[in-house]
Amino acid sequence: MTTPSMASQAVETSLPSALAPGDRPTRPSALSASLTFAWRALRKMRYVPEQLFDAVFQPIVFTLLFTYLFGGALAGSTGEYLQFVLPGILVYTVVFMTMYTGVNLNTDISRGVADRFRSLPVWRPAVIVGALIGDTVRYTLASTIVLALGLVLGYRPEGDVVGVLISLALVLAFSFSLSWIWTTLGLLMQTPNAVLWTSTLLMLPLAFASNIFVDPATMPSWLETAVGYNPITHLVSAVRDLMAGDMPGQSIAWLLGASAALVAVFAPLTMYLYEHRR
Amino acid sequence: MTRRSTVTTERDPDTDTGSPAIEARGLVRRFGDTVAVNGVDLEVAPGEIYGILGPNGAGKTTTIRMLATLLRPDAGEGRVFGHDIVQNADAVRGRVSLTGQFASVDEDLSGRDNLVLIARLLGYARGDARRRADVLLGDFGLADAASRQVKGYSGGMRRRLDIAASMVVTPDLLFLDEPTTGLDPRSRNQVWDIVRALADAGTTVLLTTQYLDEADQLADRIAVIDRGRVIAEGTPGQLKSSVGAGALHLRLRDPGQREDAERLLAGVLGVPMQTGSDPAALSARVSDPDLAARAFAELAGAGIPVSDFAYGQPSLDEVFLALTGHPAEETTDTDDEEQVA
Ligand SMILES: Nc1ncnc2c1ncn2[C@@H]1O[C@H](COP(=O)(O)OP(=O)(O)OP(=O)(O)O)[C@@H](O)[C@H]1O
Ligand SMILES: [Mg+2]
C-alpha cells in the first residue's frame, strides 16, 4: 500500500499555529496541580451523572427506608428512630461514596489516561489528592441532602450550627483519610469492578458492625467490644454528640488520630504503588 | 526533507548540547516469566523520526514506557537528552510527550476539557489554557467536536486529540505508540502529515508500528524488534539492501501450473523458488534484473500465463522474514507455516 494522496485536507499539513513554539510555561505548584485534577473530577460530574445520582439518590432512599421500614421495629417509633439514625445515615452515605475514589483511579489506569498524567512533569500525588478534593465536594453535597431531608422529616439537631458544621468537617476529614485505602486497592486490583467488589466486601462489615443502625448495648458483648474498636462507631458517636449539642473531645481526638494514621500508612503506600505499577 | 536544519526552537541550554535524544543500553524488562524487553540498545539523534517495527508482543510498548519514565527497567540504562530515565525522571518528563497505544485521553470529558486539563497541568493560566486548547482543536480539525464527550469520537478523531494533547507544549521528543493502528487510510494520512510537520519543526519522534509500510514512509531510521531484541537497525534502504538482493514476484493465471513454473524457473534462475499461502504465487531472490526478464520470457514460451509480475527491492515484509525466519504478521511462536523450498 502506498500513500493515497487524496483527502487529507481536514488537517493542515503545516500545523502552523499548533507548532508556534512560544515560552514553556512554568510548572504549576503542587496545590495548583491538585486543584486542576479536582476541576477534572467535578467536570466529570457533568458528563457522568451516575456518580452524582449516587450522591443524591442513595441518601434519600436510605433515609426513607430506614426511618419508615425499620424505624418502628428498631426503636418503637419512626420519629425516635429518625433522631437516632440520621447521623448514622449521614456517615454511612459518605463513607460508602469514598469507594469510588479507588474505582476511578483504576479506571484511569486501565484506560490509559493515567499514562499521560504520569508522563507529565507535575507533583506526583496531585492526581490522587486532586481527585480526593473533587470527591469532597460530592460528599458535602450528599451530606447536605441527608441533613435537609432529615429536617424535612422531623429530625431536630439539639446543638447549634457550629456543632453541625464540626460534625460535617469530621465526616469529610475521615472520608478523605479512608479514601487512601481505596486508592491503594485501586492500584492493586486489575479491573474497576474488582476494586468495587473488594471495597464493598471490606466496607459492609465495617458499616454494619457499628452503631450506625442500632445501639451497641443491644448486641452480644463480644460484638459490642468489636464495635467499640470500629472507627466508624467513633465517627457516628461524635456526630451524634455534636448534633445533640455536646462536645465529644475524646471521640474527636480518637478520630483525628485514626485519620492521621490511615493517611500515614496508605498515602505513601498508594504513591509507591502508583510509581511502580506495571 | 529538511529536517532539523531549519530548527530554531528555544531549549534550555544546560542539557541537550551534543547529547542524543535517546540513548539506551541493554534495557531489560520482565513481567513474571515473560521477558518483554531483552536487552534493547537504541540511539536516536535529535530531530530524527525513528521507527520501532515489530509484531504483536515484540516489546515495543514496554520499551516506550520505559523511555517515557512510566516503567522502571530491570536492567540496563537509558538517557533522554542526557537525562537518566530513572535517576532524573522528572527532567525527562519535562522534555517528552507520550501518546500511548490506547487512547491516553479522558473519554468522559470533552475534547476541549482534555486539552485545557493538560495545558493547566503544564502551567498555563486559565485563559491561556483555553486559548491554546482552541488553537489545537482548530489545527487538528476538531473544532466542531470540541464540546462533545470524547467517548463519542471516531478512532481518527480520538487519535488526533491524543496527539494534540501531546503538543500542548511542543515537546522535544514525542513518543507515539502505534499511532495509526485501526485507522482508515485517510485518518492514517492525517496522522502521517502531523508527524512530518512535527519533525520539520524540530521535534524528535519515536514511533512504533506493526506496519512496514508506515516505518518506510515516515522513519529516517528503523529498529526491527522481535521478542524483546533489536534484530536489525538502519535506514529503510540499508535494511532492504541488507537482505542482499532484489525480489521477483509472480502470480500465475492458473494455480495448477505452479509446479511446472517452479521447476522451470528454478532452472533459469539458478535459485530455489519460494511459495507462500497464495496457491498461484511464486517468488525468488534475484539480483540481476535481466535474469528476471528472461524468466518471464521463458514462462510465456512454455505456455504458462502470468497475471502479475513484479521485480524490485525487497519489501520490509521480506526483510522481516529474512531477519527473523518468520513473517511479521505472525503473532505467536510457531515456526512452521512458511515453506521455504
Ligand atoms: N503489564 C504486563 N503484565 C504482564 N505481561 C506484560 C505486561 N505488559 C506487557 N506484557 C508482555 O510483554 C510482552 C511485550 O509486550 P508489549 O506490550 O511491549 O508488546 P508490543 O510490541 O507493544 O505489542 P503490541 O503490538 O501487541 O502492542 C508481551 O508478551 C506481553 O504479554
Ligand atoms: Mg504495544
XYZ file of C-alpha atoms and ligand atoms in Angstrom:
651
model
C 0.000 0.000 0.000
C 1.321 3.405 -0.839
C 0.075 6.795 0.230
C -3.138 7.760 -1.487
C -2.597 11.498 -1.504
C -6.280 12.311 -1.606
C -8.374 13.698 1.160
C -6.156 14.817 3.947
C -7.499 18.330 3.808
C -9.114 18.249 7.249
C -5.733 18.653 8.875
C -3.396 21.350 7.715
C -0.161 19.659 6.854
C 1.885 22.541 8.172
C 0.068 22.958 11.518
C 1.406 26.474 11.752
C -0.207 27.665 14.943
C -0.125 24.363 16.769
C 3.626 24.404 16.490
C 4.210 28.024 17.384
C 6.887 27.465 19.995
C 6.354 30.257 22.491
C 7.683 30.075 26.011
C 7.217 26.992 28.036
C 5.023 27.994 30.963
C 6.428 27.472 34.421
C 5.367 24.362 36.258
C 2.297 24.674 38.433
C 2.646 24.373 42.194
C 1.584 21.209 43.976
C -1.604 22.932 45.107
C -2.428 24.296 41.686
C -1.869 20.892 40.051
C -4.102 19.242 42.671
C -6.830 21.792 42.116
C -6.636 21.193 38.379
C -7.257 17.499 38.983
C -10.101 18.425 41.324
C -11.540 20.503 38.483
C -11.352 17.413 36.299
C -13.296 15.368 38.851
C -16.024 17.986 39.118
C -16.141 18.437 35.368
C -16.782 14.729 35.036
C -19.881 15.033 37.159
C -21.384 16.990 34.274
C -20.805 14.219 31.782
C -21.092 11.180 34.030
C -24.105 11.968 36.150
C -24.319 8.433 37.595
C -21.979 9.303 40.418
C -23.841 12.489 41.119
C -27.043 10.494 41.060
C -25.498 8.212 43.658
C -24.628 11.198 45.744
C -28.189 12.465 45.616
C -30.388 9.454 45.328
C -28.869 6.907 47.674
C -29.085 9.050 50.819
C -32.721 9.854 50.074
C -33.668 6.204 49.647
C -31.726 5.167 52.714
C -33.167 7.790 54.969
C -36.726 6.974 53.940
C -36.158 3.245 54.004
C -34.583 3.042 57.415
C -36.876 5.540 59.031
C -40.182 4.162 57.858
C -39.415 0.500 57.235
C -37.225 -0.334 60.212
C -37.846 2.601 62.494
C -40.875 1.207 64.258
C -39.270 -2.196 64.789
C -35.882 -0.912 65.916
C -36.845 1.975 68.160
C -40.538 1.808 68.824
C -41.458 4.845 66.754
C -40.266 6.298 63.482
C -39.741 9.760 64.982
C -37.484 8.445 67.733
C -35.577 6.256 65.332
C -35.031 9.111 62.900
C -33.499 11.123 65.711
C -31.143 8.202 66.362
C -30.361 7.030 62.851
C -29.939 10.224 60.861
C -26.350 10.934 61.923
C -25.642 7.274 61.163
C -27.092 7.501 57.678
C -25.074 10.623 57.058
C -21.881 8.749 57.891
C -22.952 5.610 56.037
C -23.744 7.512 52.849
C -20.494 9.418 52.699
C -18.280 6.566 53.789
C -19.663 4.337 51.038
C -19.144 7.057 48.468
C -15.418 7.021 49.209
C -15.102 3.701 47.392
C -15.437 5.450 44.043
C -12.029 7.006 44.519
C -10.369 3.629 44.078
C -12.668 2.624 41.246
C -11.977 5.847 39.372
C -8.230 5.554 39.807
C -8.297 2.009 38.491
C -10.422 3.120 35.539
C -7.861 5.802 34.670
C -5.127 3.210 34.666
C -6.949 0.610 32.642
C -7.995 3.208 30.068
C -4.545 4.690 29.624
C -5.131 8.294 30.753
C -3.022 7.601 33.806
C -0.059 7.069 31.484
C -0.386 10.579 30.172
C -0.689 12.060 33.648
C 2.331 10.113 34.794
C 4.378 11.335 31.869
C 3.758 14.982 32.816
C 6.212 16.871 34.995
C 3.774 17.615 37.821
C 3.750 16.884 41.543
C 3.126 13.138 41.615
C 0.405 12.851 44.268
C -1.574 15.687 42.630
C -3.660 13.308 40.537
C -4.900 11.485 43.638
C -5.067 14.416 46.026
C -6.978 16.343 43.363
C -9.452 13.524 42.877
C -9.997 13.418 46.642
C -10.599 17.155 46.767
C -13.147 16.782 43.977
C -14.790 13.946 45.889
C -15.026 16.102 48.983
C -17.374 18.339 47.035
C -19.600 15.348 46.322
C -19.500 14.292 49.972
C -20.548 17.767 51.028
C -23.410 17.657 48.587
C -24.578 14.272 49.857
C -24.284 15.339 53.498
C -26.345 18.418 52.821
C -29.039 16.347 51.179
C -29.225 13.873 54.058
C -29.439 16.675 56.579
C -32.028 18.628 54.644
C -34.163 15.551 54.165
C -33.826 14.730 57.852
C -35.022 18.211 58.758
C -37.995 17.855 56.452
C -38.918 14.510 58.028
C -38.698 15.950 61.511
C -35.099 15.398 62.621
C -34.045 18.137 65.037
C -30.387 18.606 65.992
C -30.401 20.000 69.523
C -26.983 21.541 69.067
C -26.302 24.732 67.201
C -24.975 25.327 63.686
C -21.387 25.096 64.897
C -21.940 21.551 66.122
C -23.432 20.576 62.775
C -20.552 22.156 60.868
C -17.924 20.495 63.022
C -19.577 17.120 62.539
C -19.629 17.646 58.769
C -15.951 18.567 58.868
C -15.215 15.387 60.831
C -17.090 13.251 58.311
C -15.167 14.839 55.444
C -11.794 14.506 57.178
C -12.374 10.861 57.992
C -13.654 10.093 54.482
C -10.638 11.778 52.905
C -8.356 9.606 55.041
C -10.316 6.429 54.440
C -10.124 7.019 50.678
C -6.418 6.228 50.694
C -7.289 2.607 51.474
C -9.376 2.518 48.311
C -6.697 4.173 46.208
C -4.278 1.506 47.427
C -6.793 -1.163 46.412
C -7.399 0.648 43.150
C -3.742 0.206 42.307
C -3.549 -3.410 43.425
C -6.572 -4.757 41.588
C -6.773 -5.488 37.890
C -10.183 -4.073 36.981
C -12.510 -1.337 38.242
C -15.127 -3.971 39.050
C -12.726 -5.952 41.189
C -11.967 -2.764 43.107
C -15.652 -2.090 43.642
C -16.366 -5.585 44.902
C -13.373 -5.807 47.181
C -14.052 -2.450 48.750
C -17.715 -3.308 49.216
C -16.780 -6.547 50.933
C -14.495 -4.650 53.281
C -16.972 -1.846 53.861
C -20.061 -3.895 54.684
C -18.824 -5.403 57.971
C -17.357 -2.051 58.961
C -20.648 -0.326 58.339
C -22.907 -2.893 59.985
C -20.681 -3.855 62.910
C -21.027 -0.309 64.134
C -23.531 1.878 65.933
C -24.928 3.291 62.683
C -28.260 1.473 62.814
C -28.545 0.051 66.310
C -27.321 0.843 69.796
C -24.361 -1.482 70.542
C -25.729 -2.007 74.066
C -28.299 -4.336 72.487
C -25.580 -6.546 70.951
C -23.856 -9.631 72.416
C -20.917 -8.479 74.486
C -18.184 -9.804 72.151
C -19.752 -7.907 69.279
C -20.171 -4.827 71.408
C -16.448 -4.926 72.147
C -15.595 -5.286 68.472
C -17.931 -2.448 67.560
C -16.079 -0.296 70.061
C -12.893 -0.634 68.026
C -14.547 0.322 64.766
C -13.554 3.874 63.785
C -16.938 4.312 62.168
C -18.565 3.834 65.581
C -16.462 6.672 66.919
C -17.328 8.858 63.960
C -21.045 8.237 64.395
C -20.876 8.832 68.175
C -19.033 12.069 67.626
C -21.548 13.225 65.039
C -24.486 12.302 67.297
C -22.991 14.115 70.251
C -22.095 17.181 68.226
C -25.541 17.395 66.730
C -27.038 16.957 70.174
C -25.059 19.957 71.388
C -22.237 18.165 73.215
C -18.537 18.453 72.518
C -17.134 14.906 72.494
C -13.462 15.875 72.767
C -12.276 12.327 73.244
C -14.048 10.881 70.212
C -12.821 13.760 68.090
C -9.234 13.242 69.183
C -9.565 9.496 68.604
C -10.942 10.077 65.114
C -8.353 12.601 64.080
C -5.679 10.201 65.303
C -7.200 7.335 63.313
C -7.478 9.555 60.239
C -3.864 10.647 60.501
C -2.791 7.022 60.909
C -4.740 5.991 57.797
C -3.100 8.707 55.723
C 0.337 7.977 57.168
C 0.101 4.327 56.147
C -1.931 4.325 52.970
C -0.880 7.569 51.283
C 2.787 6.528 50.949
C 1.687 3.017 50.001
C -0.582 4.438 47.307
C 2.183 6.642 45.961
C 4.658 3.776 45.962
C 2.250 1.578 44.017
C 1.420 4.435 41.675
C 5.090 4.847 40.827
C 5.790 1.163 40.452
C 2.673 -0.283 38.982
C 3.345 -2.156 35.716
C 13.077 16.593 3.712
C 14.593 19.493 5.540
C 14.517 18.118 8.989
C 16.349 19.714 11.809
C 18.385 22.015 9.541
C 15.914 24.863 9.977
C 15.255 24.378 13.663
C 15.453 27.329 15.957
C 13.262 26.296 18.868
C 14.364 27.609 22.203
C 15.611 24.941 24.563
C 17.213 25.088 27.954
C 20.859 25.096 27.057
C 22.179 23.080 30.004
C 21.164 19.711 28.730
C 20.942 18.838 25.135
C 24.020 20.260 23.532
C 25.528 17.230 21.955
C 23.576 14.522 23.730
C 21.430 12.212 21.634
C 17.673 12.447 22.005
C 17.595 8.841 23.164
C 20.393 6.605 24.268
C 19.505 3.182 25.611
C 21.886 0.409 26.600
C 20.807 -3.104 27.373
C 17.287 -2.290 28.552
C 15.584 -5.303 30.096
C 12.096 -5.623 31.486
C 10.378 -8.777 32.712
C 6.773 -9.429 33.672
C 6.789 -12.581 35.722
C 8.285 -15.210 33.457
C 7.838 -13.143 30.313
C 10.900 -11.235 29.215
C 9.110 -8.400 27.435
C 12.280 -6.479 26.591
C 15.505 -8.401 26.493
C 18.485 -6.097 26.110
C 17.458 -3.281 23.790
C 20.044 -0.754 22.604
C 18.879 2.378 20.817
C 20.429 5.622 19.765
C 18.239 8.330 18.297
C 19.639 11.647 17.093
C 17.764 14.885 17.811
C 15.330 15.741 15.047
C 15.066 12.220 13.711
C 11.935 10.225 13.106
C 12.834 6.858 14.461
C 10.661 3.827 13.891
C 10.451 0.737 16.048
C 8.980 -2.005 13.971
C 7.802 -5.297 15.335
C 4.915 -7.721 15.529
C 2.454 -8.088 18.437
C 4.173 -8.758 21.710
C 7.623 -7.808 20.409
C 8.166 -5.400 23.297
C 7.513 -2.067 21.567
C 5.138 -0.654 24.163
C 7.280 -1.840 27.033
C 10.336 -0.154 25.512
C 8.475 3.132 25.027
C 7.040 3.044 28.535
C 10.494 2.632 29.993
C 11.883 5.514 27.948
C 8.924 7.714 28.921
C 9.678 7.001 32.628
C 6.451 5.071 33.182
C 8.157 1.790 33.847
C 11.471 1.084 35.503
C 13.897 -1.129 33.610
C 15.030 -4.284 35.406
C 18.468 -3.839 33.867
C 20.279 -1.521 31.515
C 20.087 2.223 31.335
C 18.506 4.926 29.266
C 19.070 8.621 28.725
C 16.802 11.169 27.111
C 18.609 14.356 26.090
C 21.280 13.324 28.547
C 18.908 12.797 31.498
C 18.812 9.390 33.095
C 15.321 7.899 32.791
C 15.388 6.546 36.347
C 17.575 8.968 38.329
C 16.305 12.061 36.631
C 12.833 11.049 35.514
C 11.337 14.456 36.213
C 13.760 16.216 33.860
C 12.905 13.654 31.190
C 9.191 14.308 31.685
C 9.835 17.989 31.093
C 11.083 17.247 27.582
C 8.843 14.487 26.265
C 5.226 13.798 25.454
C 3.594 10.428 25.159
C 0.710 9.309 23.026
C 0.089 5.793 24.206
C -1.122 2.805 22.252
C -4.551 3.003 23.851
C -6.108 6.436 23.929
C -4.392 8.417 26.636
C -7.194 10.962 26.891
C -10.115 11.120 29.285
C -13.114 9.653 27.474
C -15.569 11.120 29.944
C -14.569 14.708 29.240
C -14.983 16.784 26.096
C -12.108 17.293 23.689
C -11.663 20.868 24.848
C -11.699 19.874 28.521
C -8.971 17.339 27.845
C -6.684 19.905 26.279
C -7.456 22.532 28.910
C -6.638 19.980 31.587
C -3.237 19.205 30.097
C -2.492 22.877 29.466
C -3.317 23.744 33.084
C -1.137 20.900 34.326
C 1.715 22.223 32.237
C 1.350 25.617 33.840
C -0.852 27.669 31.517
C -3.105 30.189 33.219
C -6.816 29.518 32.826
C -7.456 31.861 29.895
C -4.248 30.895 28.109
C -5.102 27.228 28.548
C -8.466 27.734 26.898
C -6.938 29.707 24.035
C -4.239 27.095 23.498
C -6.877 24.351 23.501
C -8.900 26.146 20.851
C -5.883 26.682 18.614
C -5.058 22.987 18.782
C -8.655 21.930 18.241
C -8.765 24.085 15.124
C -5.488 22.816 13.736
C -6.435 19.208 14.284
C -9.839 19.545 12.691
C -11.702 19.030 15.963
C -13.274 22.454 16.402
C -16.771 21.165 15.662
C -16.477 18.341 18.154
C -14.749 20.407 20.815
C -17.544 20.330 23.371
C -18.574 16.746 22.771
C -17.552 13.927 25.054
C -14.535 12.055 23.676
C -16.431 8.799 24.151
C -18.387 9.674 21.020
C -15.344 10.459 18.854
C -14.296 8.263 15.944
C -10.969 6.438 16.146
C -9.279 9.020 13.949
C -10.611 11.965 15.958
C -9.526 10.345 19.167
C -6.034 9.792 17.800
C -5.776 13.384 16.668
C -6.936 14.633 20.045
C -4.415 12.350 21.679
C -1.612 13.764 19.575
C -2.887 17.306 20.127
C -2.690 16.657 23.870
C 0.952 15.738 23.368
C 1.563 19.039 21.616
C 0.066 21.468 24.106
C 3.667 22.379 24.739
C 5.632 21.342 21.650
C 7.773 18.536 23.042
C 11.413 17.994 22.186
C 10.714 14.291 21.918
C 7.384 12.716 21.113
C 6.631 9.056 21.743
C 3.905 7.672 19.506
C 2.888 4.108 20.228
C 1.207 2.621 17.164
C -0.308 5.939 16.120
C -2.244 4.587 13.144
C -3.341 1.129 14.187
C -7.025 0.775 13.443
C -7.316 3.968 11.393
C -8.695 4.164 7.889
C -6.294 5.298 5.122
C -7.474 8.888 5.272
C -7.022 9.232 9.021
C -3.713 7.474 8.742
C -2.540 10.023 6.225
C -3.582 12.812 8.531
C -1.515 11.335 11.315
C 1.441 10.926 8.990
C 1.171 14.564 7.965
C 1.145 15.613 11.597
C 4.222 13.538 12.351
C 6.092 15.016 9.396
C 5.115 18.551 10.353
C 6.308 17.989 13.892
C 9.607 16.598 12.732
C 10.070 19.502 10.340
C 9.648 21.816 13.299
C 12.439 20.045 15.141
C 10.698 17.536 17.383
C 12.312 14.137 17.605
C 9.736 11.403 17.084
C 9.980 7.830 18.273
C 7.118 5.837 16.849
C 6.264 2.185 16.962
C 4.382 0.402 14.282
C 3.421 -3.006 13.030
C 3.195 -1.660 9.514
C 6.311 -1.994 7.454
C 4.876 0.488 5.020
C 4.473 3.074 7.749
C 8.027 2.776 9.001
C 9.239 3.006 5.429
C 7.133 6.113 4.748
C 7.952 8.040 7.896
C 11.104 6.935 9.564
C 14.629 8.154 8.925
C 15.860 5.094 10.709
C 14.231 1.905 11.849
C 14.937 -0.660 14.519
C 13.333 -4.023 13.882
C 12.457 -5.607 17.177
C 11.394 -9.176 17.776
C 10.830 -10.958 21.082
C 12.372 -8.147 23.063
C 15.516 -7.745 20.988
C 16.632 -5.380 18.275
C 17.421 -7.697 15.409
C 18.297 -5.076 12.827
C 18.804 -1.343 12.678
C 19.354 1.200 9.961
C 17.750 3.370 7.327
C 14.917 1.763 5.382
C 17.300 1.492 2.417
C 20.028 -0.170 4.467
C 17.591 -2.656 5.857
C 16.360 -3.554 2.454
C 19.798 -3.945 0.983
C 20.981 -5.977 3.957
C 18.823 -8.743 2.659
C 21.160 -8.718 -0.282
C 19.086 -8.997 -3.418
C 16.079 -7.848 -5.328
C 12.964 -9.906 -5.395
C 10.889 -11.329 -8.190
C 7.193 -11.860 -7.596
C 4.898 -13.743 -9.934
C 1.264 -14.707 -9.915
C 0.126 -17.352 -12.356
C -3.226 -17.210 -14.001
C -3.662 -20.924 -13.345
C -2.554 -22.171 -9.903
C -2.449 -25.699 -11.319
C 0.634 -24.762 -13.286
C 2.614 -23.712 -10.254
C 4.724 -26.850 -10.036
C 5.692 -26.625 -13.689
C 6.555 -22.984 -13.294
C 8.563 -23.681 -10.193
C 10.666 -26.298 -11.946
C 11.219 -24.166 -14.985
C 12.150 -21.033 -13.066
C 14.490 -22.780 -10.673
C 16.402 -23.917 -13.725
C 16.528 -20.497 -15.388
C 17.306 -18.513 -12.270
C 19.530 -20.977 -10.510
C 17.903 -20.260 -7.125
C 15.094 -22.021 -5.278
C 11.620 -20.532 -5.642
C 9.561 -19.593 -2.617
C 5.902 -20.374 -2.402
C 3.514 -18.892 0.118
C -0.076 -19.423 1.080
C -1.354 -17.926 -2.182
C -1.570 -21.027 -4.439
C -0.843 -19.006 -7.581
C 2.156 -17.038 -6.292
C 5.870 -17.617 -6.617
C 8.811 -15.511 -5.601
C 12.588 -15.655 -5.615
C 15.606 -13.578 -4.720
C 17.185 -12.480 -7.949
C 19.985 -9.948 -8.076
C 20.056 -9.486 -11.845
C 17.062 -7.786 -13.466
C 17.981 -9.236 -16.863
C 17.663 -12.704 -15.453
C 14.231 -11.836 -14.108
C 13.180 -10.633 -17.535
C 14.415 -13.850 -19.110
C 12.445 -15.909 -16.617
C 9.318 -14.024 -17.649
C 10.001 -14.731 -21.303
C 10.624 -18.413 -20.645
C 7.291 -18.759 -18.888
C 5.485 -17.195 -21.815
C 7.320 -19.541 -24.181
C 6.261 -22.575 -22.142
C 2.609 -21.507 -22.287
C 2.287 -20.583 -18.633
C 0.353 -17.288 -18.498
C 1.222 -14.825 -15.773
C -1.296 -12.426 -14.249
C 1.114 -10.392 -12.133
C 4.807 -9.758 -12.427
C 6.940 -7.537 -10.207
C 10.630 -7.035 -9.730
C 12.093 -4.679 -7.176
C 13.845 -4.170 -3.897
C 12.566 -6.500 -1.239
C 9.753 -5.061 0.830
C 10.251 -4.620 4.534
C 7.980 -7.620 4.871
C 10.585 -9.724 3.203
C 13.282 -8.049 5.242
C 11.441 -9.116 8.331
C 11.085 -12.646 7.076
C 14.746 -12.806 6.217
C 15.783 -11.408 9.608
C 13.559 -13.451 11.851
C 12.701 -16.546 9.902
C 9.015 -15.836 10.428
C 6.735 -13.295 8.787
C 5.862 -10.058 10.517
C 2.194 -10.944 10.686
C 2.895 -13.910 12.858
C 1.906 -13.197 16.410
C 2.692 -16.462 18.109
C 5.786 -18.534 18.453
C 5.004 -21.010 15.698
C 7.985 -21.511 13.433
C 6.281 -23.742 10.883
C 3.942 -22.467 8.143
C 6.324 -20.734 5.774
C 7.700 -23.322 3.431
C 10.987 -22.100 2.061
C 11.578 -24.572 -0.741
N 1.701 -5.354 32.388
C 2.077 -6.517 31.868
N 1.945 -7.659 32.579
C 2.323 -8.840 32.075
N 2.852 -9.005 30.869
C 3.006 -7.929 30.089
C 2.625 -6.630 30.546
N 2.905 -5.743 29.574
C 3.428 -6.454 28.559
N 3.494 -7.765 28.855
C 4.030 -8.833 27.984
O 5.274 -8.417 27.468
C 5.398 -8.735 26.106
C 5.666 -7.483 25.303
O 4.529 -6.658 25.338
P 4.449 -5.233 24.663
O 3.134 -4.667 25.037
O 5.653 -4.445 24.994
O 4.477 -5.628 23.122
P 4.149 -4.728 21.857
O 5.296 -4.890 20.938
O 3.787 -3.362 22.267
O 2.901 -5.492 21.249
P 1.600 -4.915 20.514
O 1.966 -4.736 19.088
O 0.599 -6.003 20.679
O 1.206 -3.659 21.193
C 4.124 -9.458 25.717
O 4.380 -10.846 25.786
C 3.141 -9.046 26.785
O 2.218 -10.072 27.019
Mg 2.133 -2.233 22.101
